[in-house]
Amino acid sequence: MVASGTIVEEILELKQQRQAILLAHHYQEAEIQELADSIGDSLELARRAREIEGRVIAFCGVWFMAETAKLLNPHRIVVAPDREAGCSLVDASPAGQVRAYRRRNPGHVIVSYVNTSVEVKAESDILCTSRNAVRVVNSIPREKTVLFLPDRNLGLWVQRQTGRDNMKIWQGACIVHATFTSRRLAAARVEHPGAVVAAHPECPEEVLHQADFVGSTSAIVDWCARTDAQEFIVLTESGISYSLARRAPGKRFVFIPNEECNCSECPYMKLNTLEKLRDCLRDLEPRVEVPEETARRALLPLERMLALR
Ligand code: 13P
Ligand code: SF4
């Protein structure tokens, strides 16, 4: 029950007026996830962006995710609470460098993680998310050389899963996941000796080797709900605890601090607030706009990924 006059009520009213749907990534604040029509990982949200009815999409996540929603919904208005909600992986893969690589290596197949700018997507042959990256790379003929970009830890993990030698890996990293260390994991294991470990594949190899399960954010939630274990050390952004509590009530989840912020929060994801969500629904700004030609070229590798079920 929502108290009258609260910001939550304002958001719900604006949402109705605008015929807006609200999509939220697992890393958003709980109060935002609470209001969402759909919560998911980046692959699920990309699919749902196209399936759900509405004139406006309010995307609570980071900017590249809102851009993906726009590519799939060119005729809808797509807004996001904060234009500065970026991603260190987007910063690590400037479009000019990817274009130059492509020119130098015309025969290589460029597989880009969705955590890239729309300009980089436009230079790519196929996209992937952490959920389908192995499937995407396996869909490419083995004799072809693959460039995987921009996350080096996800790239190395995919290389181990696929056993593929001819894979070049870009050297980008996620500021949240890349600084989880085995030292901190070991300390958590001492405190929680019965806990099993679930990790996102953006974590370093030394940590992934010790994980009982490796997968995307939604895959982690599914696994924690499904498996018999009662206590989990979770190596990803702590916003996921909202979905974990809903899907696996009564189970215990421990988040370890990384070496970057001594926390497990993504500073970009956490830029979004209820106030900014209200303002973007009211003003229909910041709005995602993608130049037509870039959108046309970026949509092709996105559709190739989505066609791989
Ligand atoms: P997911 O695709 O697992 O949601 O991951 C997105 C992301 O940004 C992880 O840091
Ligand atoms: Fe980017 Fe890492 Fe934040 Fe995910 S958690 S949005 S990869 S900086």
CSV table of C-alpha atoms and ligand atoms in Angstrom, one decimal:
chain,number,residue,atom,x,y,z
A,1,MET,CA,0.0,0.0,0.0
A,2,VAL,CA,1.5,3.3,-1.1
A,3,ALA,CA,1.0,6.4,1.0
A,4,SER,CA,-0.6,9.3,-0.9
A,5,GLY,CA,1.7,12.2,-1.9
A,6,THR,CA,4.9,10.0,-1.8
A,7,ILE,CA,7.4,9.9,-4.5
A,8,VAL,CA,6.4,6.4,-5.1
A,9,GLU,CA,2.9,7.5,-5.8
A,10,GLU,CA,4.1,10.2,-8.2
A,11,ILE,CA,6.1,7.6,-10.1
A,12,LEU,CA,3.2,5.3,-10.4
A,13,GLU,CA,0.9,8.1,-11.6
A,14,LEU,CA,3.5,9.3,-14.1
A,15,LYS,CA,4.0,5.7,-15.3
A,16,GLN,CA,0.3,5.4,-16.0
A,17,GLN,CA,0.0,8.8,-17.7
A,18,ARG,CA,3.0,8.1,-19.9
A,19,GLN,CA,1.9,4.5,-20.6
A,20,ALA,CA,5.4,3.6,-19.5
A,21,ILE,CA,7.0,0.3,-18.6
A,22,LEU,CA,9.7,0.1,-16.1
A,23,LEU,CA,12.6,-2.3,-16.6
A,24,ALA,CA,15.2,-2.7,-13.8
A,25,HIS,CA,18.4,-4.6,-13.7
A,26,HIS,CA,19.2,-6.8,-10.6
A,27,TYR,CA,21.8,-4.2,-9.4
A,28,GLN,CA,19.3,-1.4,-8.9
A,29,GLU,CA,18.3,-0.2,-5.4
A,30,ALA,CA,15.6,-2.3,-3.9
A,31,GLU,CA,13.1,0.6,-3.9
A,32,ILE,CA,13.5,0.8,-7.7
A,33,GLN,CA,13.2,-2.9,-8.3
A,34,GLU,CA,10.0,-2.8,-6.2
A,35,LEU,CA,8.3,-0.6,-8.8
A,36,ALA,CA,9.6,-2.5,-11.9
A,37,ASP,CA,7.4,-4.3,-14.4
A,38,SER,CA,10.3,-6.6,-15.0
A,39,ILE,CA,13.6,-7.3,-13.3
A,40,GLY,CA,16.3,-9.3,-15.0
A,41,ASP,CA,19.8,-9.7,-16.4
A,42,SER,CA,20.9,-7.9,-19.5
A,43,LEU,CA,19.7,-10.6,-21.9
A,44,GLU,CA,16.3,-11.0,-20.3
A,45,LEU,CA,15.8,-7.2,-20.2
A,46,ALA,CA,16.7,-6.9,-23.9
A,47,ARG,CA,14.1,-9.5,-24.8
A,48,ARG,CA,11.5,-8.1,-22.5
A,49,ALA,CA,12.0,-4.5,-23.8
A,50,ARG,CA,10.5,-5.8,-27.1
A,51,GLU,CA,7.8,-8.0,-25.6
A,52,ILE,CA,6.1,-5.6,-23.1
A,53,GLU,CA,3.4,-3.1,-24.3
A,54,GLY,CA,3.9,0.5,-23.6
A,55,ARG,CA,4.6,3.9,-25.3
A,56,VAL,CA,7.6,4.7,-23.1
A,57,ILE,CA,10.3,2.5,-21.7
A,58,ALA,CA,12.0,3.8,-18.5
A,59,PHE,CA,15.2,1.8,-18.2
A,60,CYS,CA,16.7,1.5,-14.8
A,61,GLY,CA,20.2,0.1,-15.3
A,62,VAL,CA,23.1,1.6,-17.1
A,63,TRP,CA,23.1,3.5,-20.3
A,64,PHE,CA,24.3,0.8,-22.7
A,65,MET,CA,21.3,-1.3,-21.5
A,66,ALA,CA,18.9,1.5,-22.3
A,67,GLU,CA,20.6,1.9,-25.7
A,68,THR,CA,20.0,-1.8,-26.4
A,69,ALA,CA,16.3,-1.3,-25.5
A,70,LYS,CA,16.2,1.6,-28.0
A,71,LEU,CA,17.7,-0.4,-30.8
A,72,LEU,CA,14.9,-3.0,-30.3
A,73,ASN,CA,12.2,-0.3,-30.0
A,74,PRO,CA,13.1,2.5,-32.4
A,75,HIS,CA,9.5,3.9,-32.3
A,76,ARG,CA,9.2,4.0,-28.6
A,77,ILE,CA,10.6,6.7,-26.3
A,78,VAL,CA,13.3,5.2,-24.1
A,79,VAL,CA,14.4,7.2,-21.0
A,80,ALA,CA,16.8,6.5,-18.2
A,81,PRO,CA,17.2,8.2,-14.8
A,82,ASP,CA,20.8,9.3,-15.2
A,83,ARG,CA,22.9,9.8,-18.4
A,84,GLU,CA,26.1,9.4,-16.4
A,85,ALA,CA,25.2,5.8,-15.5
A,86,GLY,CA,28.0,4.3,-17.6
A,87,CYS,CA,30.2,1.2,-17.3
A,88,SER,CA,34.0,0.7,-17.1
A,89,LEU,CA,33.7,-1.8,-19.9
A,90,VAL,CA,32.2,0.8,-22.2
A,91,ASP,CA,35.0,3.1,-21.3
A,92,ALA,CA,37.6,0.4,-22.0
A,93,SER,CA,36.5,-0.1,-25.6
A,94,PRO,CA,36.5,3.1,-27.6
A,95,ALA,CA,34.8,2.7,-31.0
A,96,GLY,CA,37.8,4.2,-32.8
A,97,GLN,CA,40.1,1.4,-31.5
A,98,VAL,CA,37.6,-1.3,-32.4
A,99,ARG,CA,37.2,0.1,-35.9
A,100,ALA,CA,41.0,0.2,-36.3
A,101,TYR,CA,41.3,-3.4,-35.2
A,102,ARG,CA,38.6,-4.4,-37.7
A,103,ARG,CA,40.5,-2.7,-40.5
A,104,ARG,CA,43.7,-4.4,-39.6
A,105,ASN,CA,42.1,-7.8,-39.2
A,106,PRO,CA,39.2,-8.1,-41.7
A,107,GLY,CA,38.9,-11.8,-41.3
A,108,HIS,CA,38.4,-11.9,-37.6
A,109,VAL,CA,34.9,-12.3,-36.1
A,110,ILE,CA,34.2,-9.6,-33.6
A,111,VAL,CA,32.1,-10.8,-30.6
A,112,SER,CA,31.1,-7.8,-28.4
A,113,TYR,CA,29.7,-8.1,-24.9
A,114,VAL,CA,26.5,-6.0,-24.7
A,115,ASN,CA,28.5,-3.8,-22.2
A,116,THR,CA,29.7,-1.7,-25.1
A,117,SER,CA,28.6,1.5,-26.7
A,118,VAL,CA,26.2,1.5,-29.6
A,119,GLU,CA,29.0,2.6,-31.9
A,120,VAL,CA,31.1,-0.5,-30.9
A,121,LYS,CA,28.0,-2.7,-31.4
A,122,ALA,CA,27.8,-1.3,-34.9
A,123,GLU,CA,31.4,-2.5,-35.6
A,124,SER,CA,30.6,-6.0,-34.3
A,125,ASP,CA,29.6,-9.3,-36.0
A,126,ILE,CA,27.6,-10.6,-33.1
A,127,LEU,CA,26.8,-9.6,-29.5
A,128,CYS,CA,26.7,-11.6,-26.4
A,129,THR,CA,25.8,-11.3,-22.7
A,130,SER,CA,27.3,-13.2,-19.8
A,131,ARG,CA,24.4,-15.6,-20.1
A,132,ASN,CA,24.9,-16.7,-23.7
A,133,ALA,CA,28.5,-15.9,-24.4
A,134,VAL,CA,29.6,-19.5,-24.6
A,135,ARG,CA,26.7,-20.3,-26.9
A,136,VAL,CA,27.5,-17.3,-29.1
A,137,VAL,CA,31.2,-18.2,-29.4
A,138,ASN,CA,30.4,-21.9,-30.1
A,139,SER,CA,28.1,-20.7,-33.0
A,140,ILE,CA,31.2,-19.4,-34.8
A,141,PRO,CA,33.0,-21.8,-37.1
A,142,ARG,CA,36.1,-23.1,-35.2
A,143,GLU,CA,38.5,-22.2,-38.0
A,144,LYS,CA,37.7,-18.5,-37.6
A,145,THR,CA,39.7,-16.2,-35.3
A,146,VAL,CA,37.4,-14.5,-32.8
A,147,LEU,CA,38.0,-11.1,-31.1
A,148,PHE,CA,36.2,-11.1,-27.8
A,149,LEU,CA,35.6,-7.7,-26.3
A,150,PRO,CA,35.8,-5.9,-24.0
A,151,ASP,CA,35.9,-7.9,-20.7
A,152,ARG,CA,39.0,-10.0,-20.3
A,153,ASN,CA,37.8,-12.1,-17.4
A,154,LEU,CA,34.6,-13.1,-19.3
A,155,GLY,CA,36.7,-13.7,-22.4
A,156,LEU,CA,39.1,-16.0,-20.6
A,157,TRP,CA,36.2,-17.9,-19.0
A,158,VAL,CA,34.5,-18.3,-22.4
A,159,GLN,CA,37.8,-19.5,-23.8
A,160,ARG,CA,38.1,-22.1,-21.1
A,161,GLN,CA,34.5,-23.3,-21.6
A,162,THR,CA,34.8,-23.5,-25.4
A,163,GLY,CA,38.4,-24.8,-25.5
A,164,ARG,CA,39.0,-22.3,-28.3
A,165,ASP,CA,42.6,-21.3,-29.0
A,166,ASN,CA,42.1,-18.8,-31.8
A,167,MET,CA,40.5,-16.2,-29.6
A,168,LYS,CA,41.9,-12.7,-29.0
A,169,ILE,CA,40.7,-11.1,-25.8
A,170,TRP,CA,40.4,-7.3,-25.3
A,171,GLN,CA,41.8,-6.2,-22.0
A,172,GLY,CA,38.9,-4.3,-20.4
A,173,ALA,CA,37.6,-5.0,-16.9
A,174,CYS,CA,34.6,-4.4,-14.7
A,175,ILE,CA,35.6,-2.2,-11.7
A,176,VAL,CA,33.3,-4.1,-9.4
A,177,HIS,CA,34.0,-7.8,-10.3
A,178,ALA,CA,37.6,-7.6,-11.4
A,179,THR,CA,38.8,-6.7,-7.9
A,180,PHE,CA,37.2,-9.6,-6.0
A,181,THR,CA,40.2,-11.5,-4.7
A,182,SER,CA,40.9,-15.1,-3.4
A,183,ARG,CA,42.3,-13.5,-0.3
A,184,ARG,CA,38.9,-12.0,0.6
A,185,LEU,CA,37.0,-15.1,-0.6
A,186,ALA,CA,39.2,-17.2,1.7
A,187,ALA,CA,38.4,-14.9,4.6
A,188,ALA,CA,34.7,-15.3,3.9
A,189,ARG,CA,35.0,-19.0,3.7
A,190,VAL,CA,36.6,-19.1,7.2
A,191,GLU,CA,33.6,-17.2,8.6
A,192,HIS,CA,31.0,-19.2,6.6
A,193,PRO,CA,32.5,-22.7,6.3
A,194,GLY,CA,29.3,-24.3,5.1
A,195,ALA,CA,28.6,-21.8,2.3
A,196,VAL,CA,28.8,-22.5,-1.4
A,197,VAL,CA,30.1,-19.9,-3.8
A,198,ALA,CA,28.3,-18.3,-6.8
A,199,ALA,CA,30.2,-15.9,-9.0
A,200,HIS,CA,29.7,-13.7,-12.1
A,201,PRO,CA,32.1,-14.5,-15.0
A,202,GLU,CA,33.4,-11.0,-14.9
A,203,CYS,CA,35.4,-12.1,-11.8
A,204,PRO,CA,39.1,-13.0,-12.1
A,205,GLU,CA,40.1,-16.5,-12.9
A,206,GLU,CA,41.6,-17.2,-9.5
A,207,VAL,CA,38.1,-16.6,-8.0
A,208,LEU,CA,36.1,-18.4,-10.7
A,209,HIS,CA,38.2,-21.5,-10.1
A,210,GLN,CA,36.9,-21.7,-6.6
A,211,ALA,CA,33.2,-21.1,-7.5
A,212,ASP,CA,30.6,-23.8,-7.3
A,213,PHE,CA,28.5,-22.0,-9.8
A,214,VAL,CA,29.4,-19.3,-12.5
A,215,GLY,CA,26.7,-17.5,-14.4
A,216,SER,CA,24.9,-14.3,-15.2
A,217,THR,CA,23.0,-12.4,-12.6
A,218,SER,CA,19.7,-14.1,-13.3
A,219,ALA,CA,21.5,-17.5,-13.6
A,220,ILE,CA,22.9,-16.9,-10.2
A,221,VAL,CA,19.4,-16.2,-8.8
A,222,ASP,CA,18.0,-19.3,-10.5
A,223,TRP,CA,20.8,-21.5,-9.2
A,224,CYS,CA,20.6,-20.2,-5.6
A,225,ALA,CA,16.8,-20.8,-5.6
A,226,ARG,CA,17.2,-24.3,-7.1
A,227,THR,CA,20.1,-25.8,-5.2
A,228,ASP,CA,19.8,-27.4,-1.8
A,229,ALA,CA,22.5,-25.3,-0.1
A,230,GLN,CA,21.3,-22.8,2.5
A,231,GLU,CA,24.2,-20.4,2.7
A,232,PHE,CA,25.9,-18.7,-0.2
A,233,ILE,CA,28.9,-16.4,-0.8
A,234,VAL,CA,27.9,-14.3,-3.8
A,235,LEU,CA,30.5,-12.7,-5.9
A,236,THR,CA,28.6,-10.0,-7.8
A,237,GLU,CA,26.9,-6.7,-7.1
A,238,SER,CA,24.9,-6.7,-3.9
A,239,GLY,CA,21.7,-5.3,-5.5
A,240,ILE,CA,21.0,-8.8,-6.5
A,241,SER,CA,20.1,-9.5,-2.9
A,242,TYR,CA,16.6,-8.2,-3.6
A,243,SER,CA,15.9,-10.9,-6.2
A,244,LEU,CA,17.7,-13.5,-4.1
A,245,ALA,CA,15.5,-12.8,-1.1
A,246,ARG,CA,12.3,-13.1,-3.2
A,247,ARG,CA,13.3,-16.2,-5.1
A,248,ALA,CA,15.1,-18.0,-2.2
A,249,PRO,CA,13.4,-16.9,1.0
A,250,GLY,CA,15.1,-18.2,4.2
A,251,LYS,CA,18.4,-18.8,2.5
A,252,ARG,CA,21.5,-16.8,3.6
A,253,PHE,CA,23.6,-14.7,1.3
A,254,VAL,CA,27.0,-13.2,2.1
A,255,PHE,CA,28.6,-10.5,-0.1
A,256,ILE,CA,32.3,-9.9,0.1
A,257,PRO,CA,33.9,-6.5,-0.3
A,258,ASN,CA,36.1,-6.1,-3.4
A,259,GLU,CA,39.5,-4.3,-3.4
A,260,GLU,CA,38.2,-1.3,-5.4
A,261,CYS,CA,35.6,0.2,-3.2
A,262,ASN,CA,35.7,-2.2,-0.2
A,263,CYS,CA,32.1,-2.9,-1.1
A,264,SER,CA,30.3,-4.8,-3.8
A,265,GLU,CA,28.3,-2.0,-5.4
A,266,CYS,CA,28.5,-0.7,-8.9
A,267,PRO,CA,28.8,3.1,-8.7
A,268,TYR,CA,27.2,3.6,-12.1
A,269,MET,CA,24.1,1.5,-11.3
A,270,LYS,CA,23.7,3.3,-8.0
A,271,LEU,CA,23.5,6.7,-9.7
A,272,ASN,CA,19.8,5.9,-10.3
A,273,THR,CA,17.4,7.1,-7.6
A,274,LEU,CA,13.7,7.3,-7.1
A,275,GLU,CA,13.9,11.1,-7.6
A,276,LYS,CA,15.7,10.8,-10.9
A,277,LEU,CA,13.3,8.1,-12.0
A,278,ARG,CA,10.3,10.4,-11.3
A,279,ASP,CA,12.0,13.2,-13.2
A,280,CYS,CA,12.8,11.2,-16.3
A,281,LEU,CA,9.2,10.0,-16.4
A,282,ARG,CA,7.9,13.6,-16.0
A,283,ASP,CA,10.4,15.2,-18.4
A,284,LEU,CA,10.9,12.3,-20.8
A,285,GLU,CA,14.6,13.1,-20.4
A,286,PRO,CA,17.4,12.0,-20.5
A,287,ARG,CA,16.2,10.2,-23.6
A,288,VAL,CA,18.2,7.6,-25.6
A,289,GLU,CA,18.6,8.7,-29.2
A,290,VAL,CA,20.7,6.7,-31.7
A,291,PRO,CA,21.6,8.0,-35.1
A,292,GLU,CA,19.7,6.0,-37.8
A,293,GLU,CA,22.7,4.6,-39.6
A,294,THR,CA,24.5,3.5,-36.3
A,295,ALA,CA,21.2,1.9,-35.1
A,296,ARG,CA,20.8,0.0,-38.4
A,297,ARG,CA,24.3,-1.4,-38.1
A,298,ALA,CA,24.2,-2.1,-34.4
A,299,LEU,CA,20.8,-3.9,-34.7
A,300,LEU,CA,22.3,-6.6,-37.0
A,301,PRO,CA,24.7,-8.2,-34.4
A,302,LEU,CA,22.0,-7.8,-31.7
A,303,GLU,CA,19.4,-9.6,-33.8
A,304,ARG,CA,22.0,-12.4,-34.6
A,305,MET,CA,22.5,-12.9,-30.8
A,306,LEU,CA,18.7,-12.9,-30.1
A,307,ALA,CA,18.1,-15.4,-32.8
A,308,LEU,CA,20.4,-17.9,-31.0
A,309,ARG,CA,17.9,-19.4,-28.5
B,1,13P,P1,24.3,-9.6,-16.5
B,1,13P,O1,24.2,-9.8,-18.0
B,1,13P,O2,24.6,-10.8,-15.8
B,1,13P,O3,23.0,-9.0,-16.0
B,1,13P,O4,25.5,-8.6,-16.2
B,1,13P,C1,25.5,-7.3,-16.6
B,1,13P,C2,26.6,-6.6,-15.9
B,1,13P,O5,26.8,-5.4,-16.1
B,1,13P,C3,27.4,-7.3,-14.9
B,1,13P,O6,28.3,-6.5,-14.2
B,2,SF4,FE1,29.7,-2.2,-15.8
B,2,SF4,FE2,30.8,-3.6,-13.8
B,2,SF4,FE3,28.8,-1.8,-13.3
B,2,SF4,FE4,28.3,-4.1,-14.6
B,2,SF4,S1,29.0,-3.9,-12.5
B,2,SF4,S2,27.6,-2.1,-15.2
B,2,SF4,S3,30.2,-4.4,-15.8
B,2,SF4,S4,30.9,-1.4,-14.1
